[in-house]
């Protein structure tokens, strides 16, 4: 069964550094998402991406965050200057179509630790 | 505003049946999803409801009442491997053209022998 893949599985970085989290969505999917989950808390929406542009973003997704689809397969999340509170599990997800019944398929996540 | 409520924790016995409730208040509604999440892993899709009623899928069933803003996930013949968090999520369609899901805090289910 096709799956969303994310790399790296764990990233440790120092405060103020830039990080890029990578994702390869399922190949025939058209909608892409980033979510984050701080330890012990709920899964929070960050951003959705369709047709090579951001379609919606949350209040969390401020100027320090950006997303990109640099080629036909990768989907990246960049945090320009990391803060301690950015430590979380970051999940990439994709969905097949805009149809209401299309579930989001999640990758295994990247655990980001900012020290 | 958006609000999705679930019990924080539940405990059940292997072989038994458990019902996990979810209530929601969202500005739009276009479907309710249940996901399972084992510790440290990704959420995996379990079920989808958009019309009132019960959807059955093997040992798992999900019910929706749109007028009451209420859903439940029913797990039958519980197995130890069912110990996980169960996330209720709503597709809110009023804001923009995305398919994003809004998640509740999840219910941590512990299955005991």
PDB file of C-alpha atoms in Angstrom:
ATOM      1  CA  UNK A   1       0.000   0.000   0.000  1.00  0.00           C
ATOM      2  CA  UNK A   2       1.432   3.422  -0.909  1.00  0.00           C
ATOM      3  CA  UNK A   3       2.502   5.556   2.008  1.00  0.00           C
ATOM      4  CA  UNK A   4       3.709   9.020   2.940  1.00  0.00           C
ATOM      5  CA  UNK A   5       7.386   9.018   3.841  1.00  0.00           C
ATOM      6  CA  UNK A   6       9.185  11.575   5.976  1.00  0.00           C
ATOM      7  CA  UNK A   7      12.844  12.237   6.645  1.00  0.00           C
ATOM      8  CA  UNK A   8      14.600  12.494   8.968  1.00  0.00           C
ATOM      9  CA  UNK A   9      12.777  10.581  11.673  1.00  0.00           C
ATOM     10  CA  UNK A  10      14.507  12.654  14.336  1.00  0.00           C
ATOM     11  CA  UNK A  11      16.196  16.051  14.075  1.00  0.00           C
ATOM     12  CA  UNK A  12      18.051  17.813  16.849  1.00  0.00           C
ATOM     13  CA  UNK A  13      18.956  21.444  16.315  1.00  0.00           C
ATOM     14  CA  UNK A  14      20.064  24.463  18.282  1.00  0.00           C
ATOM     15  CA  UNK A  15      17.813  27.431  18.869  1.00  0.00           C
ATOM     16  CA  UNK A  16      18.080  29.935  16.032  1.00  0.00           C
ATOM     17  CA  UNK A  17      19.113  27.389  13.421  1.00  0.00           C
ATOM     18  CA  UNK A  18      17.185  26.630  10.255  1.00  0.00           C
ATOM     19  CA  UNK A  19      15.699  23.189   9.706  1.00  0.00           C
ATOM     20  CA  UNK A  20      14.102  21.582   6.678  1.00  0.00           C
ATOM     21  CA  UNK A  21      11.748  18.669   7.137  1.00  0.00           C
ATOM     22  CA  UNK A  22      11.135  16.524   4.098  1.00  0.00           C
ATOM     23  CA  UNK A  23       8.150  14.554   2.919  1.00  0.00           C
ATOM     24  CA  UNK A  24       7.242  12.464  -0.090  1.00  0.00           C
ATOM     25  CA  UNK A  25       3.441  12.351  -0.355  1.00  0.00           C
ATOM     26  CA  UNK A  26       1.544   9.514  -1.997  1.00  0.00           C
ATOM     27  CA  UNK A  27       2.106   9.877  -5.729  1.00  0.00           C
ATOM     28  CA  UNK A  28      -1.429  10.422  -7.015  1.00  0.00           C
ATOM     29  CA  UNK A  29      -2.445  12.715  -4.157  1.00  0.00           C
ATOM     30  CA  UNK A  30      -3.124  16.370  -4.842  1.00  0.00           C
ATOM     31  CA  UNK A  31      -3.465  17.950  -1.397  1.00  0.00           C
ATOM     32  CA  UNK A  32      -0.588  18.177   1.052  1.00  0.00           C
ATOM     33  CA  UNK A  33      -0.497  19.194   4.684  1.00  0.00           C
ATOM     34  CA  UNK A  34       1.779  19.757   7.616  1.00  0.00           C
ATOM     35  CA  UNK A  35       0.573  19.167  11.153  1.00  0.00           C
ATOM     36  CA  UNK A  36       2.457  19.229  14.418  1.00  0.00           C
ATOM     37  CA  UNK A  37       1.938  17.514  17.753  1.00  0.00           C
ATOM     38  CA  UNK A  38       3.645  18.801  20.849  1.00  0.00           C
ATOM     39  CA  UNK A  39       4.266  15.965  23.298  1.00  0.00           C
ATOM     40  CA  UNK A  40       1.067  15.062  25.102  1.00  0.00           C
ATOM     41  CA  UNK A  41      -1.045  17.522  23.132  1.00  0.00           C
ATOM     42  CA  UNK A  42      -3.354  17.339  20.160  1.00  0.00           C
ATOM     43  CA  UNK A  43      -2.515  17.193  16.482  1.00  0.00           C
ATOM     44  CA  UNK A  44      -2.557  20.806  15.223  1.00  0.00           C
ATOM     45  CA  UNK A  45      -2.988  22.008  11.653  1.00  0.00           C
ATOM     46  CA  UNK A  46      -0.174  24.143  10.245  1.00  0.00           C
ATOM     47  CA  UNK A  47      -0.690  24.511   6.512  1.00  0.00           C
ATOM     48  CA  UNK A  48      -2.318  23.004   3.461  1.00  0.00           C
ATOM     49  CA  UNK A  49      -0.919  23.132  -0.065  1.00  0.00           C
ATOM     50  CA  UNK A  50      -2.596  22.583  -3.418  1.00  0.00           C
ATOM     51  CA  UNK A  51      -1.679  23.356  -6.995  1.00  0.00           C
ATOM     52  CA  UNK A  52       1.740  24.658  -5.973  1.00  0.00           C
ATOM     53  CA  UNK A  53       0.506  27.191  -3.503  1.00  0.00           C
ATOM     54  CA  UNK A  54      -0.617  27.486   0.086  1.00  0.00           C
ATOM     55  CA  UNK A  55      -4.380  27.111   0.285  1.00  0.00           C
ATOM     56  CA  UNK A  56      -4.726  27.692   4.021  1.00  0.00           C
ATOM     57  CA  UNK A  57      -2.499  28.259   7.031  1.00  0.00           C
ATOM     58  CA  UNK A  58      -3.062  28.471  10.750  1.00  0.00           C
ATOM     59  CA  UNK A  59      -1.972  31.126  13.229  1.00  0.00           C
ATOM     60  CA  UNK A  60       0.945  28.894  14.180  1.00  0.00           C
ATOM     61  CA  UNK A  61       2.324  29.125  10.638  1.00  0.00           C
ATOM     62  CA  UNK A  62       3.983  32.519  10.953  1.00  0.00           C
ATOM     63  CA  UNK A  63       6.773  34.130   8.913  1.00  0.00           C
ATOM     64  CA  UNK A  64       9.309  31.683  10.330  1.00  0.00           C
ATOM     65  CA  UNK A  65       7.643  28.827   8.459  1.00  0.00           C
ATOM     66  CA  UNK A  66       7.572  28.127   4.749  1.00  0.00           C
ATOM     67  CA  UNK A  67       6.651  25.221   2.525  1.00  0.00           C
ATOM     68  CA  UNK A  68       7.826  24.230  -0.879  1.00  0.00           C
ATOM     69  CA  UNK A  69       7.287  21.563  -3.482  1.00  0.00           C
ATOM     70  CA  UNK A  70      10.651  21.786  -5.251  1.00  0.00           C
ATOM     71  CA  UNK A  71       9.995  18.938  -7.680  1.00  0.00           C
ATOM     72  CA  UNK A  72       7.251  16.482  -8.562  1.00  0.00           C
ATOM     73  CA  UNK A  73       7.643  14.364  -5.484  1.00  0.00           C
ATOM     74  CA  UNK A  74       9.011  16.223  -2.451  1.00  0.00           C
ATOM     75  CA  UNK A  75       7.155  18.535  -0.089  1.00  0.00           C
ATOM     76  CA  UNK A  76       9.219  20.398   2.487  1.00  0.00           C
ATOM     77  CA  UNK A  77       8.630  22.431   5.620  1.00  0.00           C
ATOM     78  CA  UNK A  78      11.282  24.974   6.555  1.00  0.00           C
ATOM     79  CA  UNK A  79      11.599  26.690   9.907  1.00  0.00           C
ATOM     80  CA  UNK A  80      13.987  29.615   9.488  1.00  0.00           C
ATOM     81  CA  UNK A  81      15.042  30.309  13.055  1.00  0.00           C
ATOM     82  CA  UNK A  82      13.939  27.606  15.446  1.00  0.00           C
ATOM     83  CA  UNK A  83      12.675  28.322  18.944  1.00  0.00           C
ATOM     84  CA  UNK A  84      12.471  26.003  21.926  1.00  0.00           C
ATOM     85  CA  UNK A  85       8.697  25.883  21.570  1.00  0.00           C
ATOM     86  CA  UNK A  86       9.039  24.476  18.037  1.00  0.00           C
ATOM     87  CA  UNK A  87      10.021  21.143  19.598  1.00  0.00           C
ATOM     88  CA  UNK A  88       7.315  18.724  18.483  1.00  0.00           C
ATOM     89  CA  UNK A  89       6.491  15.857  16.176  1.00  0.00           C
ATOM     90  CA  UNK A  90       5.832  17.185  12.689  1.00  0.00           C
ATOM     91  CA  UNK A  91       3.536  15.117  10.499  1.00  0.00           C
ATOM     92  CA  UNK A  92       3.183  15.436   6.765  1.00  0.00           C
ATOM     93  CA  UNK A  93      -0.092  14.235   5.242  1.00  0.00           C
ATOM     94  CA  UNK A  94      -1.652  13.990   1.820  1.00  0.00           C
ATOM     95  CA  UNK A  95      -5.114  13.350   0.460  1.00  0.00           C
ATOM     96  CA  UNK A  96      -6.293  12.094  -2.866  1.00  0.00           C
ATOM     97  CA  UNK A  97      -8.859  14.669  -3.858  1.00  0.00           C
ATOM     98  CA  UNK A  98     -10.995  17.474  -2.582  1.00  0.00           C
ATOM     99  CA  UNK A  99     -13.858  15.043  -2.101  1.00  0.00           C
ATOM    100  CA  UNK A 100     -15.268  15.198   1.374  1.00  0.00           C
ATOM    101  CA  UNK A 101     -14.685  11.518   2.120  1.00  0.00           C
ATOM    102  CA  UNK A 102     -10.978  11.590   1.309  1.00  0.00           C
ATOM    103  CA  UNK A 103      -9.049  10.856   4.484  1.00  0.00           C
ATOM    104  CA  UNK A 104      -5.657  12.342   5.183  1.00  0.00           C
ATOM    105  CA  UNK A 105      -2.825   9.826   5.079  1.00  0.00           C
ATOM    106  CA  UNK A 106      -0.059  10.656   7.517  1.00  0.00           C
ATOM    107  CA  UNK A 107       3.653   9.981   7.410  1.00  0.00           C
ATOM    108  CA  UNK A 108       5.476   8.603  10.449  1.00  0.00           C
ATOM    109  CA  UNK A 109       6.603  12.054  11.454  1.00  0.00           C
ATOM    110  CA  UNK A 110       9.819  13.894  12.218  1.00  0.00           C
ATOM    111  CA  UNK A 111      10.541  14.459  15.887  1.00  0.00           C
ATOM    112  CA  UNK A 112      12.153  17.900  16.113  1.00  0.00           C
ATOM    113  CA  UNK A 113      14.077  18.716  19.274  1.00  0.00           C
ATOM    114  CA  UNK A 114      15.299  22.299  19.680  1.00  0.00           C
ATOM    115  CA  UNK A 115      17.944  22.792  22.365  1.00  0.00           C
TER     116      UNK A 115
ATOM    117  CA  UNK B   1     -14.971  28.867  17.102  1.00  0.00           C
ATOM    118  CA  UNK B   2     -13.866  25.273  16.883  1.00  0.00           C
ATOM    119  CA  UNK B   3     -14.232  22.843  19.751  1.00  0.00           C
ATOM    120  CA  UNK B   4     -13.918  19.079  19.728  1.00  0.00           C
ATOM    121  CA  UNK B   5     -14.264  17.231  23.042  1.00  0.00           C
ATOM    122  CA  UNK B   6     -13.341  13.675  23.934  1.00  0.00           C
ATOM    123  CA  UNK B   7     -12.662  11.944  27.243  1.00  0.00           C
ATOM    124  CA  UNK B   8      -8.968  12.029  28.049  1.00  0.00           C
ATOM    125  CA  UNK B   9      -8.579   8.411  29.100  1.00  0.00           C
ATOM    126  CA  UNK B  10     -10.555   5.167  29.179  1.00  0.00           C
ATOM    127  CA  UNK B  11      -9.816   1.674  30.391  1.00  0.00           C
ATOM    128  CA  UNK B  12     -11.431  -1.535  29.141  1.00  0.00           C
ATOM    129  CA  UNK B  13     -10.931  -5.273  29.353  1.00  0.00           C
ATOM    130  CA  UNK B  14      -9.712  -7.557  26.604  1.00  0.00           C
ATOM    131  CA  UNK B  15     -12.664  -9.087  24.745  1.00  0.00           C
ATOM    132  CA  UNK B  16     -15.085  -6.401  25.868  1.00  0.00           C
ATOM    133  CA  UNK B  17     -16.775  -3.533  23.987  1.00  0.00           C
ATOM    134  CA  UNK B  18     -15.877   0.124  24.489  1.00  0.00           C
ATOM    135  CA  UNK B  19     -17.535   3.300  23.225  1.00  0.00           C
ATOM    136  CA  UNK B  20     -15.506   6.484  22.812  1.00  0.00           C
ATOM    137  CA  UNK B  21     -17.584   9.642  22.539  1.00  0.00           C
ATOM    138  CA  UNK B  22     -16.847  12.870  20.708  1.00  0.00           C
ATOM    139  CA  UNK B  23     -18.796  16.117  20.673  1.00  0.00           C
ATOM    140  CA  UNK B  24     -17.991  18.954  18.345  1.00  0.00           C
ATOM    141  CA  UNK B  25     -18.847  22.575  17.671  1.00  0.00           C
ATOM    142  CA  UNK B  26     -17.367  23.861  14.429  1.00  0.00           C
ATOM    143  CA  UNK B  27     -18.218  26.732  12.134  1.00  0.00           C
ATOM    144  CA  UNK B  28     -18.633  24.329   9.239  1.00  0.00           C
ATOM    145  CA  UNK B  29     -19.072  20.591   8.957  1.00  0.00           C
ATOM    146  CA  UNK B  30     -18.251  18.307   6.102  1.00  0.00           C
ATOM    147  CA  UNK B  31     -17.492  14.976   7.676  1.00  0.00           C
ATOM    148  CA  UNK B  32     -16.145  13.400  10.832  1.00  0.00           C
ATOM    149  CA  UNK B  33     -13.155  11.067  10.913  1.00  0.00           C
ATOM    150  CA  UNK B  34     -11.748   8.716  13.523  1.00  0.00           C
ATOM    151  CA  UNK B  35      -8.051   7.950  13.635  1.00  0.00           C
ATOM    152  CA  UNK B  36      -5.982   5.573  15.762  1.00  0.00           C
ATOM    153  CA  UNK B  37      -2.589   6.685  17.011  1.00  0.00           C
ATOM    154  CA  UNK B  38      -0.130   4.440  18.815  1.00  0.00           C
ATOM    155  CA  UNK B  39       2.451   6.196  20.959  1.00  0.00           C
ATOM    156  CA  UNK B  40       5.153   7.820  18.850  1.00  0.00           C
ATOM    157  CA  UNK B  41       3.501   6.845  15.587  1.00  0.00           C
ATOM    158  CA  UNK B  42       1.389   8.479  12.899  1.00  0.00           C
ATOM    159  CA  UNK B  43      -2.401   8.695  13.089  1.00  0.00           C
ATOM    160  CA  UNK B  44      -4.003   6.021  10.910  1.00  0.00           C
ATOM    161  CA  UNK B  45      -7.460   6.377   9.392  1.00  0.00           C
ATOM    162  CA  UNK B  46     -10.239   4.248  10.881  1.00  0.00           C
ATOM    163  CA  UNK B  47     -13.611   5.579   9.751  1.00  0.00           C
ATOM    164  CA  UNK B  48     -15.590   8.386   8.152  1.00  0.00           C
ATOM    165  CA  UNK B  49     -19.141   9.641   8.714  1.00  0.00           C
ATOM    166  CA  UNK B  50     -20.923  12.484   6.974  1.00  0.00           C
ATOM    167  CA  UNK B  51     -24.552  11.362   7.199  1.00  0.00           C
ATOM    168  CA  UNK B  52     -26.387  10.495  10.402  1.00  0.00           C
ATOM    169  CA  UNK B  53     -26.186   6.874  11.374  1.00  0.00           C
ATOM    170  CA  UNK B  54     -23.838   4.004  11.945  1.00  0.00           C
ATOM    171  CA  UNK B  55     -20.939   2.929   9.740  1.00  0.00           C
ATOM    172  CA  UNK B  56     -19.569  -0.530  10.465  1.00  0.00           C
ATOM    173  CA  UNK B  57     -16.119  -1.764   9.552  1.00  0.00           C
ATOM    174  CA  UNK B  58     -15.196  -5.085  11.088  1.00  0.00           C
ATOM    175  CA  UNK B  59     -14.656  -4.713  14.836  1.00  0.00           C
ATOM    176  CA  UNK B  60     -14.935  -0.922  14.558  1.00  0.00           C
ATOM    177  CA  UNK B  61     -18.145   1.084  14.109  1.00  0.00           C
ATOM    178  CA  UNK B  62     -18.696   4.818  14.111  1.00  0.00           C
ATOM    179  CA  UNK B  63     -21.911   6.741  14.669  1.00  0.00           C
ATOM    180  CA  UNK B  64     -22.818  10.330  13.841  1.00  0.00           C
ATOM    181  CA  UNK B  65     -25.637  12.656  14.843  1.00  0.00           C
ATOM    182  CA  UNK B  66     -25.188  15.983  13.072  1.00  0.00           C
ATOM    183  CA  UNK B  67     -28.079  17.659  14.874  1.00  0.00           C
ATOM    184  CA  UNK B  68     -26.462  16.861  18.222  1.00  0.00           C
ATOM    185  CA  UNK B  69     -22.869  17.456  17.139  1.00  0.00           C
ATOM    186  CA  UNK B  70     -22.043  14.000  18.450  1.00  0.00           C
ATOM    187  CA  UNK B  71     -20.183  10.924  17.328  1.00  0.00           C
ATOM    188  CA  UNK B  72     -18.923   7.763  18.908  1.00  0.00           C
ATOM    189  CA  UNK B  73     -16.456   5.053  17.981  1.00  0.00           C
ATOM    190  CA  UNK B  74     -17.378   1.550  19.071  1.00  0.00           C
ATOM    191  CA  UNK B  75     -14.671  -1.075  19.395  1.00  0.00           C
ATOM    192  CA  UNK B  76     -15.782  -4.697  19.819  1.00  0.00           C
ATOM    193  CA  UNK B  77     -13.869  -7.795  20.901  1.00  0.00           C
ATOM    194  CA  UNK B  78     -11.096  -5.656  22.268  1.00  0.00           C
ATOM    195  CA  UNK B  79      -7.542  -6.839  21.795  1.00  0.00           C
ATOM    196  CA  UNK B  80      -4.401  -5.719  23.615  1.00  0.00           C
ATOM    197  CA  UNK B  81      -3.138  -4.136  20.403  1.00  0.00           C
ATOM    198  CA  UNK B  82      -6.136  -1.758  20.485  1.00  0.00           C
ATOM    199  CA  UNK B  83      -4.406   0.149  23.298  1.00  0.00           C
ATOM    200  CA  UNK B  84      -3.804   3.510  21.634  1.00  0.00           C
ATOM    201  CA  UNK B  85      -5.116   7.052  21.361  1.00  0.00           C
ATOM    202  CA  UNK B  86      -8.295   7.496  19.340  1.00  0.00           C
ATOM    203  CA  UNK B  87      -8.608  10.870  17.645  1.00  0.00           C
ATOM    204  CA  UNK B  88     -11.851  12.444  16.560  1.00  0.00           C
ATOM    205  CA  UNK B  89     -11.418  14.932  13.689  1.00  0.00           C
ATOM    206  CA  UNK B  90     -13.840  17.180  11.829  1.00  0.00           C
ATOM    207  CA  UNK B  91     -13.543  18.446   8.281  1.00  0.00           C
ATOM    208  CA  UNK B  92     -14.418  22.117   8.395  1.00  0.00           C
ATOM    209  CA  UNK B  93     -15.311  23.319   4.935  1.00  0.00           C
ATOM    210  CA  UNK B  94     -16.303  26.910   5.527  1.00  0.00           C
ATOM    211  CA  UNK B  95     -12.806  28.301   5.599  1.00  0.00           C
ATOM    212  CA  UNK B  96     -11.049  28.238   2.264  1.00  0.00           C
ATOM    213  CA  UNK B  97     -10.653  25.489  -0.235  1.00  0.00           C
ATOM    214  CA  UNK B  98      -8.805  22.925   1.808  1.00  0.00           C
ATOM    215  CA  UNK B  99      -9.617  19.501   3.091  1.00  0.00           C
ATOM    216  CA  UNK B 100      -7.974  20.118   6.422  1.00  0.00           C
ATOM    217  CA  UNK B 101      -9.077  18.203   9.494  1.00  0.00           C
ATOM    218  CA  UNK B 102      -9.389  19.692  12.966  1.00  0.00           C
ATOM    219  CA  UNK B 103      -8.466  17.200  15.664  1.00  0.00           C
ATOM    220  CA  UNK B 104      -9.694  16.685  19.177  1.00  0.00           C
ATOM    221  CA  UNK B 105      -7.233  15.979  21.972  1.00  0.00           C
ATOM    222  CA  UNK B 106      -7.685  12.225  21.622  1.00  0.00           C
ATOM    223  CA  UNK B 107      -8.806   9.507  24.022  1.00  0.00           C
ATOM    224  CA  UNK B 108      -6.091   7.252  25.403  1.00  0.00           C
ATOM    225  CA  UNK B 109      -7.531   3.746  25.630  1.00  0.00           C
ATOM    226  CA  UNK B 110      -5.837   1.168  27.822  1.00  0.00           C
ATOM    227  CA  UNK B 111      -6.902  -2.441  27.238  1.00  0.00           C
ATOM    228  CA  UNK B 112      -6.222  -4.673  30.213  1.00  0.00           C
ATOM    229  CA  UNK B 113      -6.042  -8.479  30.252  1.00  0.00           C
TER     230      UNK B 113
END
